[in-house]
Amino acid sequence: MKNNYQIVLFVITLLSPMVSAMQPMDESQLGEITGEGIGATFDNVVIHSGNYGDPDDFQIRYKLTENGPETLIFSELRFYRSGATPGQADSGGFFGTYDDPFFVGDLREISESYISSIDPEGDGTYVDANRTHVALYTGFPAADVSQLNRNFYSYSGKRFNAPSNVGSSSYYRGLPNGFFSGTPNVPLGNLEELTTQYAGYLAGQDARLDQATDKFDLHFRLDAITSANVNMNTDDQFIAFVDVEGARLYGTSSYIWSHSRQNEVLGQTEINKYRNNSAPVQADYGLAMAMTTGLRADVIRISADPRVSDPVTQEAAKASILELRDVDMYLPMGSVDQPMTISTVQYSQVQRGTWKNPTYLPASTQLRIEIAALPKEVQQAPQGNIYVQSLSFGDPNDEEVITGREDIYLRDASGNIIATVPDVIHRAFVPKTVIYNEQVDLYNKNNPLNEIPLIPNQNVIEIKGIEIQRMIITTQDL
């Protein structure tokens, strides 16, 4: 990538006092050490790679077969501050501050919720206690920020006071009935008050994230080479692009520790519960992890070669684009009580092609990634939520994705129509609230002294209460 690759040196702050000598410590002593670690702040962060085939490009090639042409190629890796021009000297952004750094190397003692009979010292003295572990903690900037409720309908709840002439249950998912119609005046009740509260509720998190990190854009390209297209031009091969715009992490951290039963004594009932065909199903041993990842992004775009593809019409393959807008994902993966473990197991695989009448191969060692069964004492696994405000398929002007055309009636805070925009295009999987606000933005730009309020958007996709109750992933030799 020549001189276009830049990661400016970051400032490291030692958060522990200096000591004159290093001495070995046992696990109980390690458990008393907390708050020690390294904090790092990153400034002017940018990664830039030229386009595929250019002199300054960067490629990672992954061979799928030993002698065949099957290959995946990752290229055009670019990571830079949102709003900047990639490759320019000022395209870097900051990540972390002295008060809220990227945090790594902190040893913390964590305890499981349920009580077991354990021998914590390994000296034959059993006690009923919570199992404890010394974990390595890593935290990203804004690791303490929680996910917000991005559904105005559930946020407002029963606080919305519908006008008496409308009826308490006759409104459009948080908006008064008739809001999108041509009725000259629609009583809004306390909608404006709730809208202002909701906007402030969301703005508080944005302000907190602005202090922790810039927004960043990410771009990369994926090429797939097969025996069928290996001799073709790159334009005739499979090409995909991934773009993430306006992205930043929040609430993201991890704990990593060496998991063991700590000489726990199990009764026959527990043994029967935790064993399956003589193979343990409880995550007893291995590298254990408890992670959470929160991601906010303005746009996530996946496209299959949107460049000019028709030499006659000079049209690009716009129909191959999928966009997710205003994305908010919060996903836990394991917890202290239900960790995700990485370990090795031995088992006999079924020979390929013999599943009807199985022929078992000699036992081999395989990698296992496992989230244990949720202990009954814990009752509930950590929950995650995914919100997506709208989807966009292909070209927004393509008649195949246009669901209709309808007038938009713009209203002031009192519910009076102040402007009408005729024949506005409505698109599949885009809520009417989003279409309405697009026209409000245009109106406010043209009328800066007479702006009208936006209304809360509704999410077209909500996946709420995601829990992992049990998961096992085991590799196989193919």
GROMACS .gro file of C-alpha atoms in nm:
model
  478
    1MET     CA    1   0.000   0.000   0.000
    2LYS     CA    2   0.309   0.220  -0.011
    3ASN     CA    3   0.273   0.551   0.170
    4ASN     CA    4  -0.104   0.547   0.185
    5TYR     CA    5  -0.113   0.320   0.488
    6GLN     CA    6  -0.118   0.524   0.807
    7ILE     CA    7  -0.170   0.430   1.167
    8VAL     CA    8  -0.038   0.713   1.378
    9LEU     CA    9   0.128   0.620   1.706
   10PHE     CA   10  -0.103   0.614   2.002
   11VAL     CA   11  -0.054   0.732   2.358
   12ILE     CA   12  -0.024   0.461   2.621
   13THR     CA   13  -0.110   0.533   2.981
   14LEU     CA   14   0.001   0.287   3.247
   15LEU     CA   15  -0.278   0.257   3.500
   16SER     CA   16  -0.082   0.061   3.760
   17PRO     CA   17   0.200   0.178   3.987
   18MET     CA   18   0.558   0.084   3.904
   19VAL     CA   19   0.712  -0.196   4.110
   20SER     CA   20   1.075  -0.281   4.166
   21ALA     CA   21   1.048  -0.656   4.115
   22MET     CA   22   0.815  -0.914   3.966
   23GLN     CA   23   0.706  -1.199   4.194
   24PRO     CA   24   0.493  -1.505   4.118
   25MET     CA   25   0.141  -1.504   4.264
   26ASP     CA   26  -0.119  -1.775   4.303
   27GLU     CA   27  -0.478  -1.737   4.178
   28SER     CA   28  -0.611  -1.605   4.508
   29GLN     CA   29  -0.346  -1.331   4.505
   30LEU     CA   30  -0.419  -1.253   4.142
   31GLY     CA   31  -0.786  -1.221   4.231
   32GLU     CA   32  -0.701  -0.932   4.462
   33ILE     CA   33  -0.551  -0.732   4.177
   34THR     CA   34  -0.806  -0.516   3.995
   35GLY     CA   35  -0.789  -0.195   3.802
   36GLU     CA   36  -0.442  -0.268   3.666
   37GLY     CA   37  -0.394  -0.243   3.292
   38ILE     CA   38  -0.305  -0.033   2.991
   39GLY     CA   39  -0.519   0.246   2.852
   40ALA     CA   40  -0.460   0.354   2.492
   41THR     CA   41  -0.589   0.649   2.292
   42PHE     CA   42  -0.563   0.654   1.912
   43ASP     CA   43  -0.546   0.972   1.708
   44ASN     CA   44  -0.553   1.028   1.333
   45VAL     CA   45  -0.641   0.663   1.265
   46VAL     CA   46  -0.674   0.578   0.896
   47ILE     CA   47  -0.609   0.273   0.681
   48HIS     CA   48  -0.605   0.325   0.306
   49SER     CA   49  -0.559   0.082   0.019
   50GLY     CA   50  -0.588   0.164  -0.349
   51ASN     CA   51  -0.837   0.003  -0.584
   52TYR     CA   52  -0.792  -0.357  -0.693
   53GLY     CA   53  -0.505  -0.383  -0.939
   54ASP     CA   54  -0.365  -0.036  -0.871
   55PRO     CA   55   0.001  -0.002  -0.770
   56ASP     CA   56  -0.095   0.094  -0.415
   57ASP     CA   57  -0.352  -0.181  -0.360
   58PHE     CA   58  -0.349  -0.431  -0.073
   59GLN     CA   59  -0.468  -0.790  -0.102
   60ILE     CA   60  -0.524  -1.088   0.124
   61ARG     CA   61  -0.557  -1.413  -0.072
   62TYR     CA   62  -0.711  -1.719   0.089
   63LYS     CA   63  -0.662  -2.044  -0.104
   64LEU     CA   64  -0.961  -2.275  -0.061
   65THR     CA   65  -0.799  -2.575  -0.232
   66GLU     CA   66  -0.440  -2.688  -0.231
   67ASN     CA   67  -0.387  -2.722  -0.606
   68GLY     CA   68  -0.700  -2.565  -0.757
   69PRO     CA   69  -0.770  -2.202  -0.845
   70GLU     CA   70  -1.045  -2.157  -0.583
   71THR     CA   71  -0.946  -1.840  -0.401
   72LEU     CA   72  -1.103  -1.558  -0.200
   73ILE     CA   73  -0.934  -1.220  -0.236
   74PHE     CA   74  -0.990  -0.935   0.009
   75SER     CA   75  -0.879  -0.595  -0.115
   76GLU     CA   76  -0.953  -0.221  -0.118
   77LEU     CA   77  -0.941  -0.205   0.260
   78ARG     CA   78  -1.022   0.148   0.371
   79PHE     CA   79  -1.102   0.272   0.720
   80TYR     CA   80  -1.130   0.646   0.775
   81ARG     CA   81  -1.324   0.924   0.947
   82SER     CA   82  -1.679   0.969   0.822
   83GLY     CA   83  -1.719   1.269   0.595
   84ALA     CA   84  -1.353   1.270   0.491
   85THR     CA   85  -1.208   1.178   0.153
   86PRO     CA   86  -1.030   0.842   0.177
   87GLY     CA   87  -0.658   0.861   0.115
   88GLN     CA   88  -0.626   1.228   0.209
   89ALA     CA   89  -0.398   1.340   0.491
   90ASP     CA   90  -0.687   1.469   0.701
   91SER     CA   91  -0.903   1.156   0.673
   92GLY     CA   92  -0.802   1.012   1.011
   93GLY     CA   93  -1.018   1.012   1.322
   94PHE     CA   94  -0.973   0.969   1.696
   95PHE     CA   95  -1.062   0.663   1.900
   96GLY     CA   96  -1.063   0.688   2.278
   97THR     CA   97  -0.971   0.966   2.520
   98TYR     CA   98  -0.768   0.993   2.840
   99ASP     CA   99  -1.089   0.969   3.041
  100ASP     CA  100  -1.235   0.690   2.827
  101PRO     CA  101  -0.952   0.494   2.661
  102PHE     CA  102  -0.928   0.163   2.486
  103PHE     CA  103  -0.858  -0.058   2.788
  104VAL     CA  104  -0.661  -0.384   2.785
  105GLY     CA  105  -0.469  -0.596   3.031
  106ASP     CA  106  -0.685  -0.539   3.339
  107LEU     CA  107  -0.709  -0.839   3.573
  108ARG     CA  108  -1.051  -0.860   3.736
  109GLU     CA  109  -1.208  -1.115   3.966
  110ILE     CA  110  -1.544  -1.238   3.844
  111SER     CA  111  -1.786  -1.467   4.029
  112GLU     CA  112  -2.052  -1.704   3.905
  113SER     CA  113  -2.402  -1.665   4.046
  114TYR     CA  114  -2.477  -2.016   4.163
  115ILE     CA  115  -2.318  -2.189   4.462
  116SER     CA  116  -2.128  -2.516   4.434
  117SER     CA  117  -1.925  -2.742   4.660
  118ILE     CA  118  -1.570  -2.657   4.556
  119ASP     CA  119  -1.213  -2.694   4.673
  120PRO     CA  120  -1.076  -2.353   4.578
  121GLU     CA  121  -0.729  -2.412   4.724
  122GLY     CA  122  -0.696  -2.771   4.602
  123ASP     CA  123  -0.608  -2.894   4.951
  124GLY     CA  124  -0.908  -3.121   5.010
  125THR     CA  125  -1.109  -2.855   5.197
  126TYR     CA  126  -1.450  -2.823   5.033
  127VAL     CA  127  -1.678  -2.526   5.086
  128ASP     CA  128  -2.011  -2.414   4.946
  129ALA     CA  129  -1.931  -2.096   4.757
  130ASN     CA  130  -1.950  -1.912   4.429
  131ARG     CA  131  -1.683  -2.014   4.182
  132THR     CA  132  -1.451  -1.724   4.106
  133HIS     CA  133  -1.210  -1.663   3.821
  134VAL     CA  134  -0.940  -1.411   3.742
  135ALA     CA  135  -1.023  -1.270   3.398
  136LEU     CA  136  -0.841  -1.049   3.152
  137TYR     CA  137  -1.067  -0.751   3.077
  138THR     CA  138  -1.071  -0.553   2.753
  139GLY     CA  139  -1.297  -0.252   2.708
  140PHE     CA  140  -1.352  -0.025   2.410
  141PRO     CA  141  -1.431   0.346   2.448
  142ALA     CA  142  -1.792   0.396   2.567
  143ALA     CA  143  -1.797   0.042   2.709
  144ASP     CA  144  -2.033   0.162   2.981
  145VAL     CA  145  -2.300   0.287   2.736
  146SER     CA  146  -2.619   0.082   2.720
  147GLN     CA  147  -2.848   0.028   2.422
  148LEU     CA  148  -3.151   0.256   2.396
  149ASN     CA  149  -3.507   0.165   2.303
  150ARG     CA  150  -3.537   0.271   1.938
  151ASN     CA  151  -3.910   0.213   1.903
  152PHE     CA  152  -4.101   0.532   1.976
  153TYR     CA  153  -4.428   0.342   2.007
  154SER     CA  154  -4.301   0.136   2.300
  155TYR     CA  155  -4.097   0.430   2.438
  156SER     CA  156  -4.404   0.651   2.462
  157GLY     CA  157  -4.613   0.363   2.597
  158LYS     CA  158  -4.922   0.479   2.781
  159ARG     CA  159  -4.789   0.833   2.814
  160PHE     CA  160  -4.930   0.929   2.476
  161ASN     CA  161  -5.255   1.118   2.530
  162ALA     CA  162  -5.462   1.081   2.214
  163PRO     CA  163  -5.701   1.371   2.146
  164SER     CA  164  -6.051   1.311   2.280
  165ASN     CA  165  -6.204   1.317   1.934
  166VAL     CA  166  -5.967   1.047   1.807
  167GLY     CA  167  -5.990   0.771   2.065
  168SER     CA  168  -5.718   0.631   2.287
  169SER     CA  169  -5.636   0.332   2.066
  170SER     CA  170  -5.692   0.479   1.718
  171TYR     CA  171  -5.351   0.605   1.611
  172TYR     CA  172  -5.077   0.503   1.374
  173ARG     CA  173  -4.814   0.334   1.593
  174GLY     CA  174  -4.764   0.642   1.809
  175LEU     CA  175  -4.903   0.902   1.568
  176PRO     CA  176  -5.263   1.034   1.579
  177ASN     CA  177  -5.506   0.878   1.337
  178GLY     CA  178  -5.526   1.084   1.017
  179PHE     CA  179  -5.176   1.232   1.050
  180PHE     CA  180  -5.081   1.129   0.694
  181SER     CA  181  -5.421   1.217   0.543
  182GLY     CA  182  -5.530   1.545   0.384
  183THR     CA  183  -5.737   1.650   0.686
  184PRO     CA  184  -5.649   2.022   0.737
  185ASN     CA  185  -5.606   1.991   1.113
  186VAL     CA  186  -5.527   1.676   1.314
  187PRO     CA  187  -5.518   1.720   1.696
  188LEU     CA  188  -5.182   1.587   1.815
  189GLY     CA  189  -5.244   1.564   2.189
  190ASN     CA  190  -4.906   1.558   2.367
  191LEU     CA  191  -4.721   1.409   2.066
  192GLU     CA  192  -4.495   1.713   2.031
  193GLU     CA  193  -4.395   1.692   2.399
  194LEU     CA  194  -4.316   1.320   2.375
  195THR     CA  195  -4.129   1.371   2.048
  196THR     CA  196  -3.907   1.632   2.212
  197GLN     CA  197  -3.841   1.402   2.507
  198TYR     CA  198  -3.758   1.113   2.276
  199ALA     CA  199  -3.520   1.325   2.068
  200GLY     CA  200  -3.339   1.432   2.385
  201TYR     CA  201  -3.329   1.071   2.503
  202LEU     CA  202  -3.150   0.967   2.183
  203ALA     CA  203  -2.932   1.278   2.167
  204GLY     CA  204  -2.787   1.203   2.510
  205GLN     CA  205  -2.627   0.883   2.385
  206ASP     CA  206  -2.497   1.051   2.070
  207ALA     CA  207  -2.333   1.322   2.280
  208ARG     CA  208  -2.168   1.057   2.496
  209LEU     CA  209  -2.037   0.871   2.191
  210ASP     CA  210  -1.912   1.195   2.034
  211GLN     CA  211  -1.684   1.235   2.336
  212ALA     CA  212  -1.544   0.881   2.300
  213THR     CA  213  -1.481   0.838   1.928
  214ASP     CA  214  -1.530   0.976   1.581
  215LYS     CA  215  -1.763   0.806   1.337
  216PHE     CA  216  -1.576   0.589   1.086
  217ASP     CA  217  -1.641   0.449   0.739
  218LEU     CA  218  -1.523   0.104   0.633
  219HIS     CA  219  -1.490  -0.029   0.278
  220PHE     CA  220  -1.355  -0.354   0.138
  221ARG     CA  221  -1.390  -0.569  -0.174
  222LEU     CA  222  -1.427  -0.945  -0.205
  223ASP     CA  223  -1.344  -1.140  -0.522
  224ALA     CA  224  -1.420  -1.511  -0.562
  225ILE     CA  225  -1.208  -1.706  -0.809
  226THR     CA  226  -1.331  -2.049  -0.921
  227SER     CA  227  -1.232  -2.301  -1.187
  228ALA     CA  228  -1.518  -2.166  -1.402
  229ASN     CA  229  -1.414  -1.800  -1.399
  230VAL     CA  230  -1.039  -1.814  -1.336
  231ASN     CA  231  -0.956  -1.716  -1.698
  232MET     CA  232  -1.222  -1.445  -1.720
  233ASN     CA  233  -1.177  -1.073  -1.682
  234THR     CA  234  -1.225  -0.948  -1.325
  235ASP     CA  235  -1.548  -0.776  -1.436
  236ASP     CA  236  -1.690  -1.118  -1.527
  237GLN     CA  237  -1.603  -1.278  -1.195
  238PHE     CA  238  -1.794  -1.254  -0.870
  239ILE     CA  239  -1.723  -0.921  -0.702
  240ALA     CA  240  -1.884  -0.789  -0.386
  241PHE     CA  241  -1.832  -0.466  -0.196
  242VAL     CA  242  -1.912  -0.396   0.168
  243ASP     CA  243  -1.946  -0.039   0.294
  244VAL     CA  244  -2.022   0.064   0.650
  245GLU     CA  245  -2.081   0.437   0.698
  246GLY     CA  246  -2.100   0.637   1.019
  247ALA     CA  247  -2.008   0.344   1.243
  248ARG     CA  248  -1.885   0.330   1.600
  249LEU     CA  249  -1.886   0.082   1.885
  250TYR     CA  250  -2.049   0.122   2.226
  251GLY     CA  251  -2.101  -0.109   2.522
  252THR     CA  252  -1.827  -0.335   2.384
  253SER     CA  253  -1.608  -0.533   2.621
  254SER     CA  254  -1.479  -0.881   2.689
  255TYR     CA  255  -1.363  -1.101   2.973
  256ILE     CA  256  -1.123  -1.390   2.900
  257TRP     CA  257  -1.020  -1.649   3.156
  258SER     CA  258  -0.914  -2.008   3.199
  259HIS     CA  259  -1.226  -2.195   3.296
  260SER     CA  260  -1.225  -2.501   3.524
  261ARG     CA  261  -1.453  -2.669   3.774
  262GLN     CA  262  -1.215  -2.580   4.058
  263ASN     CA  263  -1.234  -2.935   4.199
  264GLU     CA  264  -1.612  -2.916   4.218
  265VAL     CA  265  -1.793  -3.219   4.360
  266LEU     CA  266  -2.101  -3.316   4.158
  267GLY     CA  267  -2.373  -3.544   4.287
  268GLN     CA  268  -2.519  -3.814   4.067
  269THR     CA  269  -2.814  -3.591   3.975
  270GLU     CA  270  -2.581  -3.320   3.847
  271ILE     CA  271  -2.365  -3.576   3.669
  272ASN     CA  272  -2.669  -3.714   3.487
  273LYS     CA  273  -2.784  -3.364   3.402
  274TYR     CA  274  -2.450  -3.251   3.268
  275ARG     CA  275  -2.353  -3.561   3.070
  276ASN     CA  276  -2.483  -3.675   2.735
  277ASN     CA  277  -2.388  -4.022   2.605
  278SER     CA  278  -2.084  -4.016   2.834
  279ALA     CA  279  -1.965  -3.687   2.686
  280PRO     CA  280  -1.970  -3.375   2.905
  281VAL     CA  281  -2.197  -3.101   2.778
  282GLN     CA  282  -2.111  -2.848   3.047
  283ALA     CA  283  -1.837  -2.602   2.950
  284ASP     CA  284  -1.600  -2.730   3.219
  285TYR     CA  285  -1.260  -2.667   3.070
  286GLY     CA  286  -1.102  -2.441   2.811
  287LEU     CA  287  -1.050  -2.079   2.725
  288ALA     CA  288  -1.366  -1.902   2.845
  289MET     CA  289  -1.499  -1.571   2.719
  290ALA     CA  290  -1.786  -1.337   2.798
  291MET     CA  291  -1.828  -1.066   2.535
  292THR     CA  292  -2.073  -0.795   2.438
  293THR     CA  293  -2.067  -0.594   2.116
  294GLY     CA  294  -2.268  -0.281   2.046
  295LEU     CA  295  -2.262  -0.122   1.699
  296ARG     CA  296  -2.427   0.193   1.568
  297ALA     CA  297  -2.409   0.259   1.192
  298ASP     CA  298  -2.580   0.508   0.964
  299VAL     CA  299  -2.560   0.272   0.665
  300ILE     CA  300  -2.448  -0.085   0.600
  301ARG     CA  301  -2.433  -0.147   0.225
  302ILE     CA  302  -2.363  -0.474   0.044
  303SER     CA  303  -2.335  -0.461  -0.333
  304ALA     CA  304  -2.229  -0.687  -0.616
  305ASP     CA  305  -2.024  -0.468  -0.848
  306PRO     CA  306  -2.225  -0.145  -0.879
  307ARG     CA  307  -1.974  -0.006  -1.131
  308VAL     CA  308  -2.061   0.070  -1.494
  309SER     CA  309  -2.151  -0.270  -1.636
  310ASP     CA  310  -2.325  -0.199  -1.967
  311PRO     CA  311  -2.086  -0.049  -2.226
  312VAL     CA  312  -2.380   0.073  -2.438
  313THR     CA  313  -2.611   0.233  -2.181
  314GLN     CA  314  -2.330   0.309  -1.932
  315GLU     CA  315  -2.563   0.192  -1.653
  316ALA     CA  316  -2.435   0.037  -1.333
  317ALA     CA  317  -2.574  -0.277  -1.168
  318LYS     CA  318  -2.780  -0.076  -0.922
  319ALA     CA  319  -3.027  -0.360  -0.866
  320SER     CA  320  -2.759  -0.558  -0.685
  321ILE     CA  321  -2.738  -0.323  -0.385
  322LEU     CA  322  -2.880  -0.388  -0.038
  323GLU     CA  323  -2.873  -0.110   0.221
  324LEU     CA  324  -2.961  -0.119   0.589
  325ARG     CA  325  -3.004   0.229   0.735
  326ASP     CA  326  -2.984   0.350   1.095
  327VAL     CA  327  -2.863   0.021   1.239
  328ASP     CA  328  -2.829  -0.040   1.613
  329MET     CA  329  -2.711  -0.385   1.721
  330TYR     CA  330  -2.629  -0.502   2.072
  331LEU     CA  331  -2.524  -0.867   2.092
  332PRO     CA  332  -2.397  -1.050   2.403
  333MET     CA  333  -2.194  -1.366   2.347
  334GLY     CA  334  -2.159  -1.562   2.668
  335SER     CA  335  -2.154  -1.443   3.029
  336VAL     CA  336  -1.975  -1.521   3.352
  337ASP     CA  337  -2.239  -1.782   3.434
  338GLN     CA  338  -2.269  -1.914   3.079
  339PRO     CA  339  -1.932  -1.853   2.912
  340MET     CA  340  -1.837  -1.921   2.556
  341THR     CA  341  -1.549  -2.170   2.571
  342ILE     CA  342  -1.292  -2.271   2.313
  343SER     CA  343  -1.141  -2.614   2.364
  344THR     CA  344  -1.055  -2.935   2.183
  345VAL     CA  345  -1.251  -3.260   2.181
  346GLN     CA  346  -1.196  -3.608   2.041
  347TYR     CA  347  -1.468  -3.795   1.861
  348SER     CA  348  -1.525  -4.029   1.568
  349GLN     CA  349  -1.670  -3.869   1.258
  350VAL     CA  350  -1.903  -4.035   1.013
  351GLN     CA  351  -1.732  -4.095   0.680
  352ARG     CA  352  -1.872  -3.878   0.405
  353GLY     CA  353  -2.133  -4.053   0.195
  354THR     CA  354  -2.214  -4.317   0.459
  355TRP     CA  355  -2.474  -4.131   0.666
  356LYS     CA  356  -2.750  -4.381   0.589
  357ASN     CA  357  -2.533  -4.674   0.704
  358PRO     CA  358  -2.264  -4.495   0.904
  359THR     CA  359  -1.900  -4.588   0.881
  360TYR     CA  360  -1.705  -4.422   1.160
  361LEU     CA  361  -1.354  -4.293   1.108
  362PRO     CA  362  -1.083  -4.318   1.375
  363ALA     CA  363  -1.123  -4.059   1.650
  364SER     CA  364  -0.955  -3.727   1.581
  365THR     CA  365  -0.902  -3.406   1.774
  366GLN     CA  366  -1.130  -3.121   1.671
  367LEU     CA  367  -1.192  -2.762   1.776
  368ARG     CA  368  -1.509  -2.693   1.975
  369ILE     CA  369  -1.672  -2.358   2.042
  370GLU     CA  370  -1.942  -2.396   2.302
  371ILE     CA  371  -2.187  -2.196   2.508
  372ALA     CA  372  -2.301  -2.415   2.795
  373ALA     CA  373  -2.657  -2.485   2.897
  374LEU     CA  374  -2.792  -2.203   3.108
  375PRO     CA  375  -2.776  -2.292   3.480
  376LYS     CA  376  -3.121  -2.290   3.636
  377GLU     CA  377  -3.001  -2.057   3.913
  378VAL     CA  378  -2.934  -1.785   3.655
  379GLN     CA  379  -3.284  -1.807   3.502
  380GLN     CA  380  -3.211  -1.589   3.197
  381ALA     CA  381  -2.923  -1.540   2.956
  382PRO     CA  382  -2.806  -1.189   2.858
  383GLN     CA  383  -3.036  -1.043   2.595
  384GLY     CA  384  -2.950  -0.857   2.277
  385ASN     CA  385  -3.153  -0.644   2.038
  386ILE     CA  386  -3.124  -0.542   1.672
  387TYR     CA  387  -3.297  -0.236   1.526
  388VAL     CA  388  -3.295  -0.135   1.157
  389GLN     CA  389  -3.486   0.177   1.060
  390SER     CA  390  -3.525   0.103   0.688
  391LEU     CA  391  -3.410  -0.119   0.403
  392SER     CA  392  -3.326  -0.027   0.047
  393PHE     CA  393  -3.311  -0.277  -0.238
  394GLY     CA  394  -3.137  -0.186  -0.560
  395ASP     CA  395  -3.206   0.142  -0.737
  396PRO     CA  396  -3.458   0.351  -0.533
  397ASN     CA  397  -3.608   0.475  -0.863
  398ASP     CA  398  -3.666   0.123  -0.994
  399GLU     CA  399  -4.039   0.070  -1.047
  400GLU     CA  400  -4.007  -0.284  -0.912
  401VAL     CA  401  -3.928  -0.154  -0.562
  402ILE     CA  402  -4.163   0.145  -0.570
  403THR     CA  403  -4.483   0.059  -0.386
  404GLY     CA  404  -4.674   0.369  -0.494
  405ARG     CA  405  -4.688   0.747  -0.511
  406GLU     CA  406  -4.876   0.954  -0.259
  407ASP     CA  407  -4.902   1.315  -0.152
  408ILE     CA  408  -4.720   1.406   0.170
  409TYR     CA  409  -4.891   1.661   0.397
  410LEU     CA  410  -4.638   1.846   0.611
  411ARG     CA  411  -4.770   1.958   0.950
  412ASP     CA  412  -4.657   2.206   1.211
  413ALA     CA  413  -4.647   2.135   1.586
  414SER     CA  414  -5.021   2.210   1.614
  415GLY     CA  415  -5.117   1.953   1.350
  416ASN     CA  416  -5.202   2.205   1.075
  417ILE     CA  417  -5.101   2.132   0.715
  418ILE     CA  418  -4.855   2.399   0.603
  419ALA     CA  419  -4.735   2.242   0.276
  420THR     CA  420  -4.824   1.955   0.042
  421VAL     CA  421  -4.566   1.763  -0.158
  422PRO     CA  422  -4.739   1.580  -0.446
  423ASP     CA  423  -4.665   1.230  -0.577
  424VAL     CA  424  -4.387   1.134  -0.336
  425ILE     CA  425  -4.236   0.795  -0.412
  426HIS     CA  426  -4.293   0.527  -0.149
  427ARG     CA  427  -4.051   0.235  -0.142
  428ALA     CA  428  -4.070  -0.119  -0.012
  429PHE     CA  429  -3.954  -0.171   0.349
  430VAL     CA  430  -3.931   0.204   0.417
  431PRO     CA  431  -4.174   0.321   0.690
  432LYS     CA  432  -4.401   0.612   0.604
  433THR     CA  433  -4.244   0.805   0.892
  434VAL     CA  434  -3.906   0.791   0.712
  435ILE     CA  435  -4.062   0.911   0.384
  436TYR     CA  436  -4.234   1.195   0.573
  437ASN     CA  437  -3.913   1.307   0.747
  438GLU     CA  438  -3.723   1.310   0.417
  439GLN     CA  439  -3.968   1.576   0.294
  440VAL     CA  440  -3.948   1.765   0.626
  441ASP     CA  441  -3.569   1.787   0.588
  442LEU     CA  442  -3.609   1.937   0.240
  443TYR     CA  443  -3.870   2.182   0.364
  444ASN     CA  444  -3.656   2.297   0.659
  445LYS     CA  445  -3.354   2.355   0.434
  446ASN     CA  446  -3.566   2.580   0.216
  447ASN     CA  447  -3.738   2.751   0.511
  448PRO     CA  448  -3.468   2.798   0.779
  449LEU     CA  449  -3.675   3.059   0.967
  450ASN     CA  450  -3.994   2.853   0.968
  451GLU     CA  451  -3.884   2.499   1.041
  452ILE     CA  452  -4.134   2.224   1.124
  453PRO     CA  453  -4.069   1.928   1.355
  454LEU     CA  454  -3.955   1.585   1.251
  455ILE     CA  455  -4.158   1.293   1.383
  456PRO     CA  456  -4.013   0.984   1.553
  457ASN     CA  457  -3.918   0.710   1.308
  458GLN     CA  458  -4.044   0.356   1.342
  459ASN     CA  459  -3.810   0.066   1.279
  460VAL     CA  460  -3.888  -0.165   0.992
  461ILE     CA  461  -3.691  -0.447   1.159
  462GLU     CA  462  -3.678  -0.523   1.530
  463ILE     CA  463  -3.527  -0.843   1.663
  464LYS     CA  464  -3.555  -0.815   2.040
  465GLY     CA  465  -3.465  -1.038   2.332
  466ILE     CA  466  -3.198  -1.247   2.154
  467GLU     CA  467  -3.072  -1.516   2.391
  468ILE     CA  468  -2.836  -1.808   2.340
  469GLN     CA  469  -2.958  -2.093   2.557
  470ARG     CA  470  -2.716  -2.353   2.419
  471MET     CA  471  -2.466  -2.363   2.134
  472ILE     CA  472  -2.203  -2.611   2.015
  473ILE     CA  473  -1.985  -2.563   1.706
  474THR     CA  474  -1.741  -2.846   1.634
  475THR     CA  475  -1.510  -2.863   1.333
  476GLN     CA  476  -1.492  -3.164   1.104
  477ASP     CA  477  -1.226  -3.288   0.864
  478LEU     CA  478  -1.378  -3.279   0.517
   0.00000   0.00000   0.00000
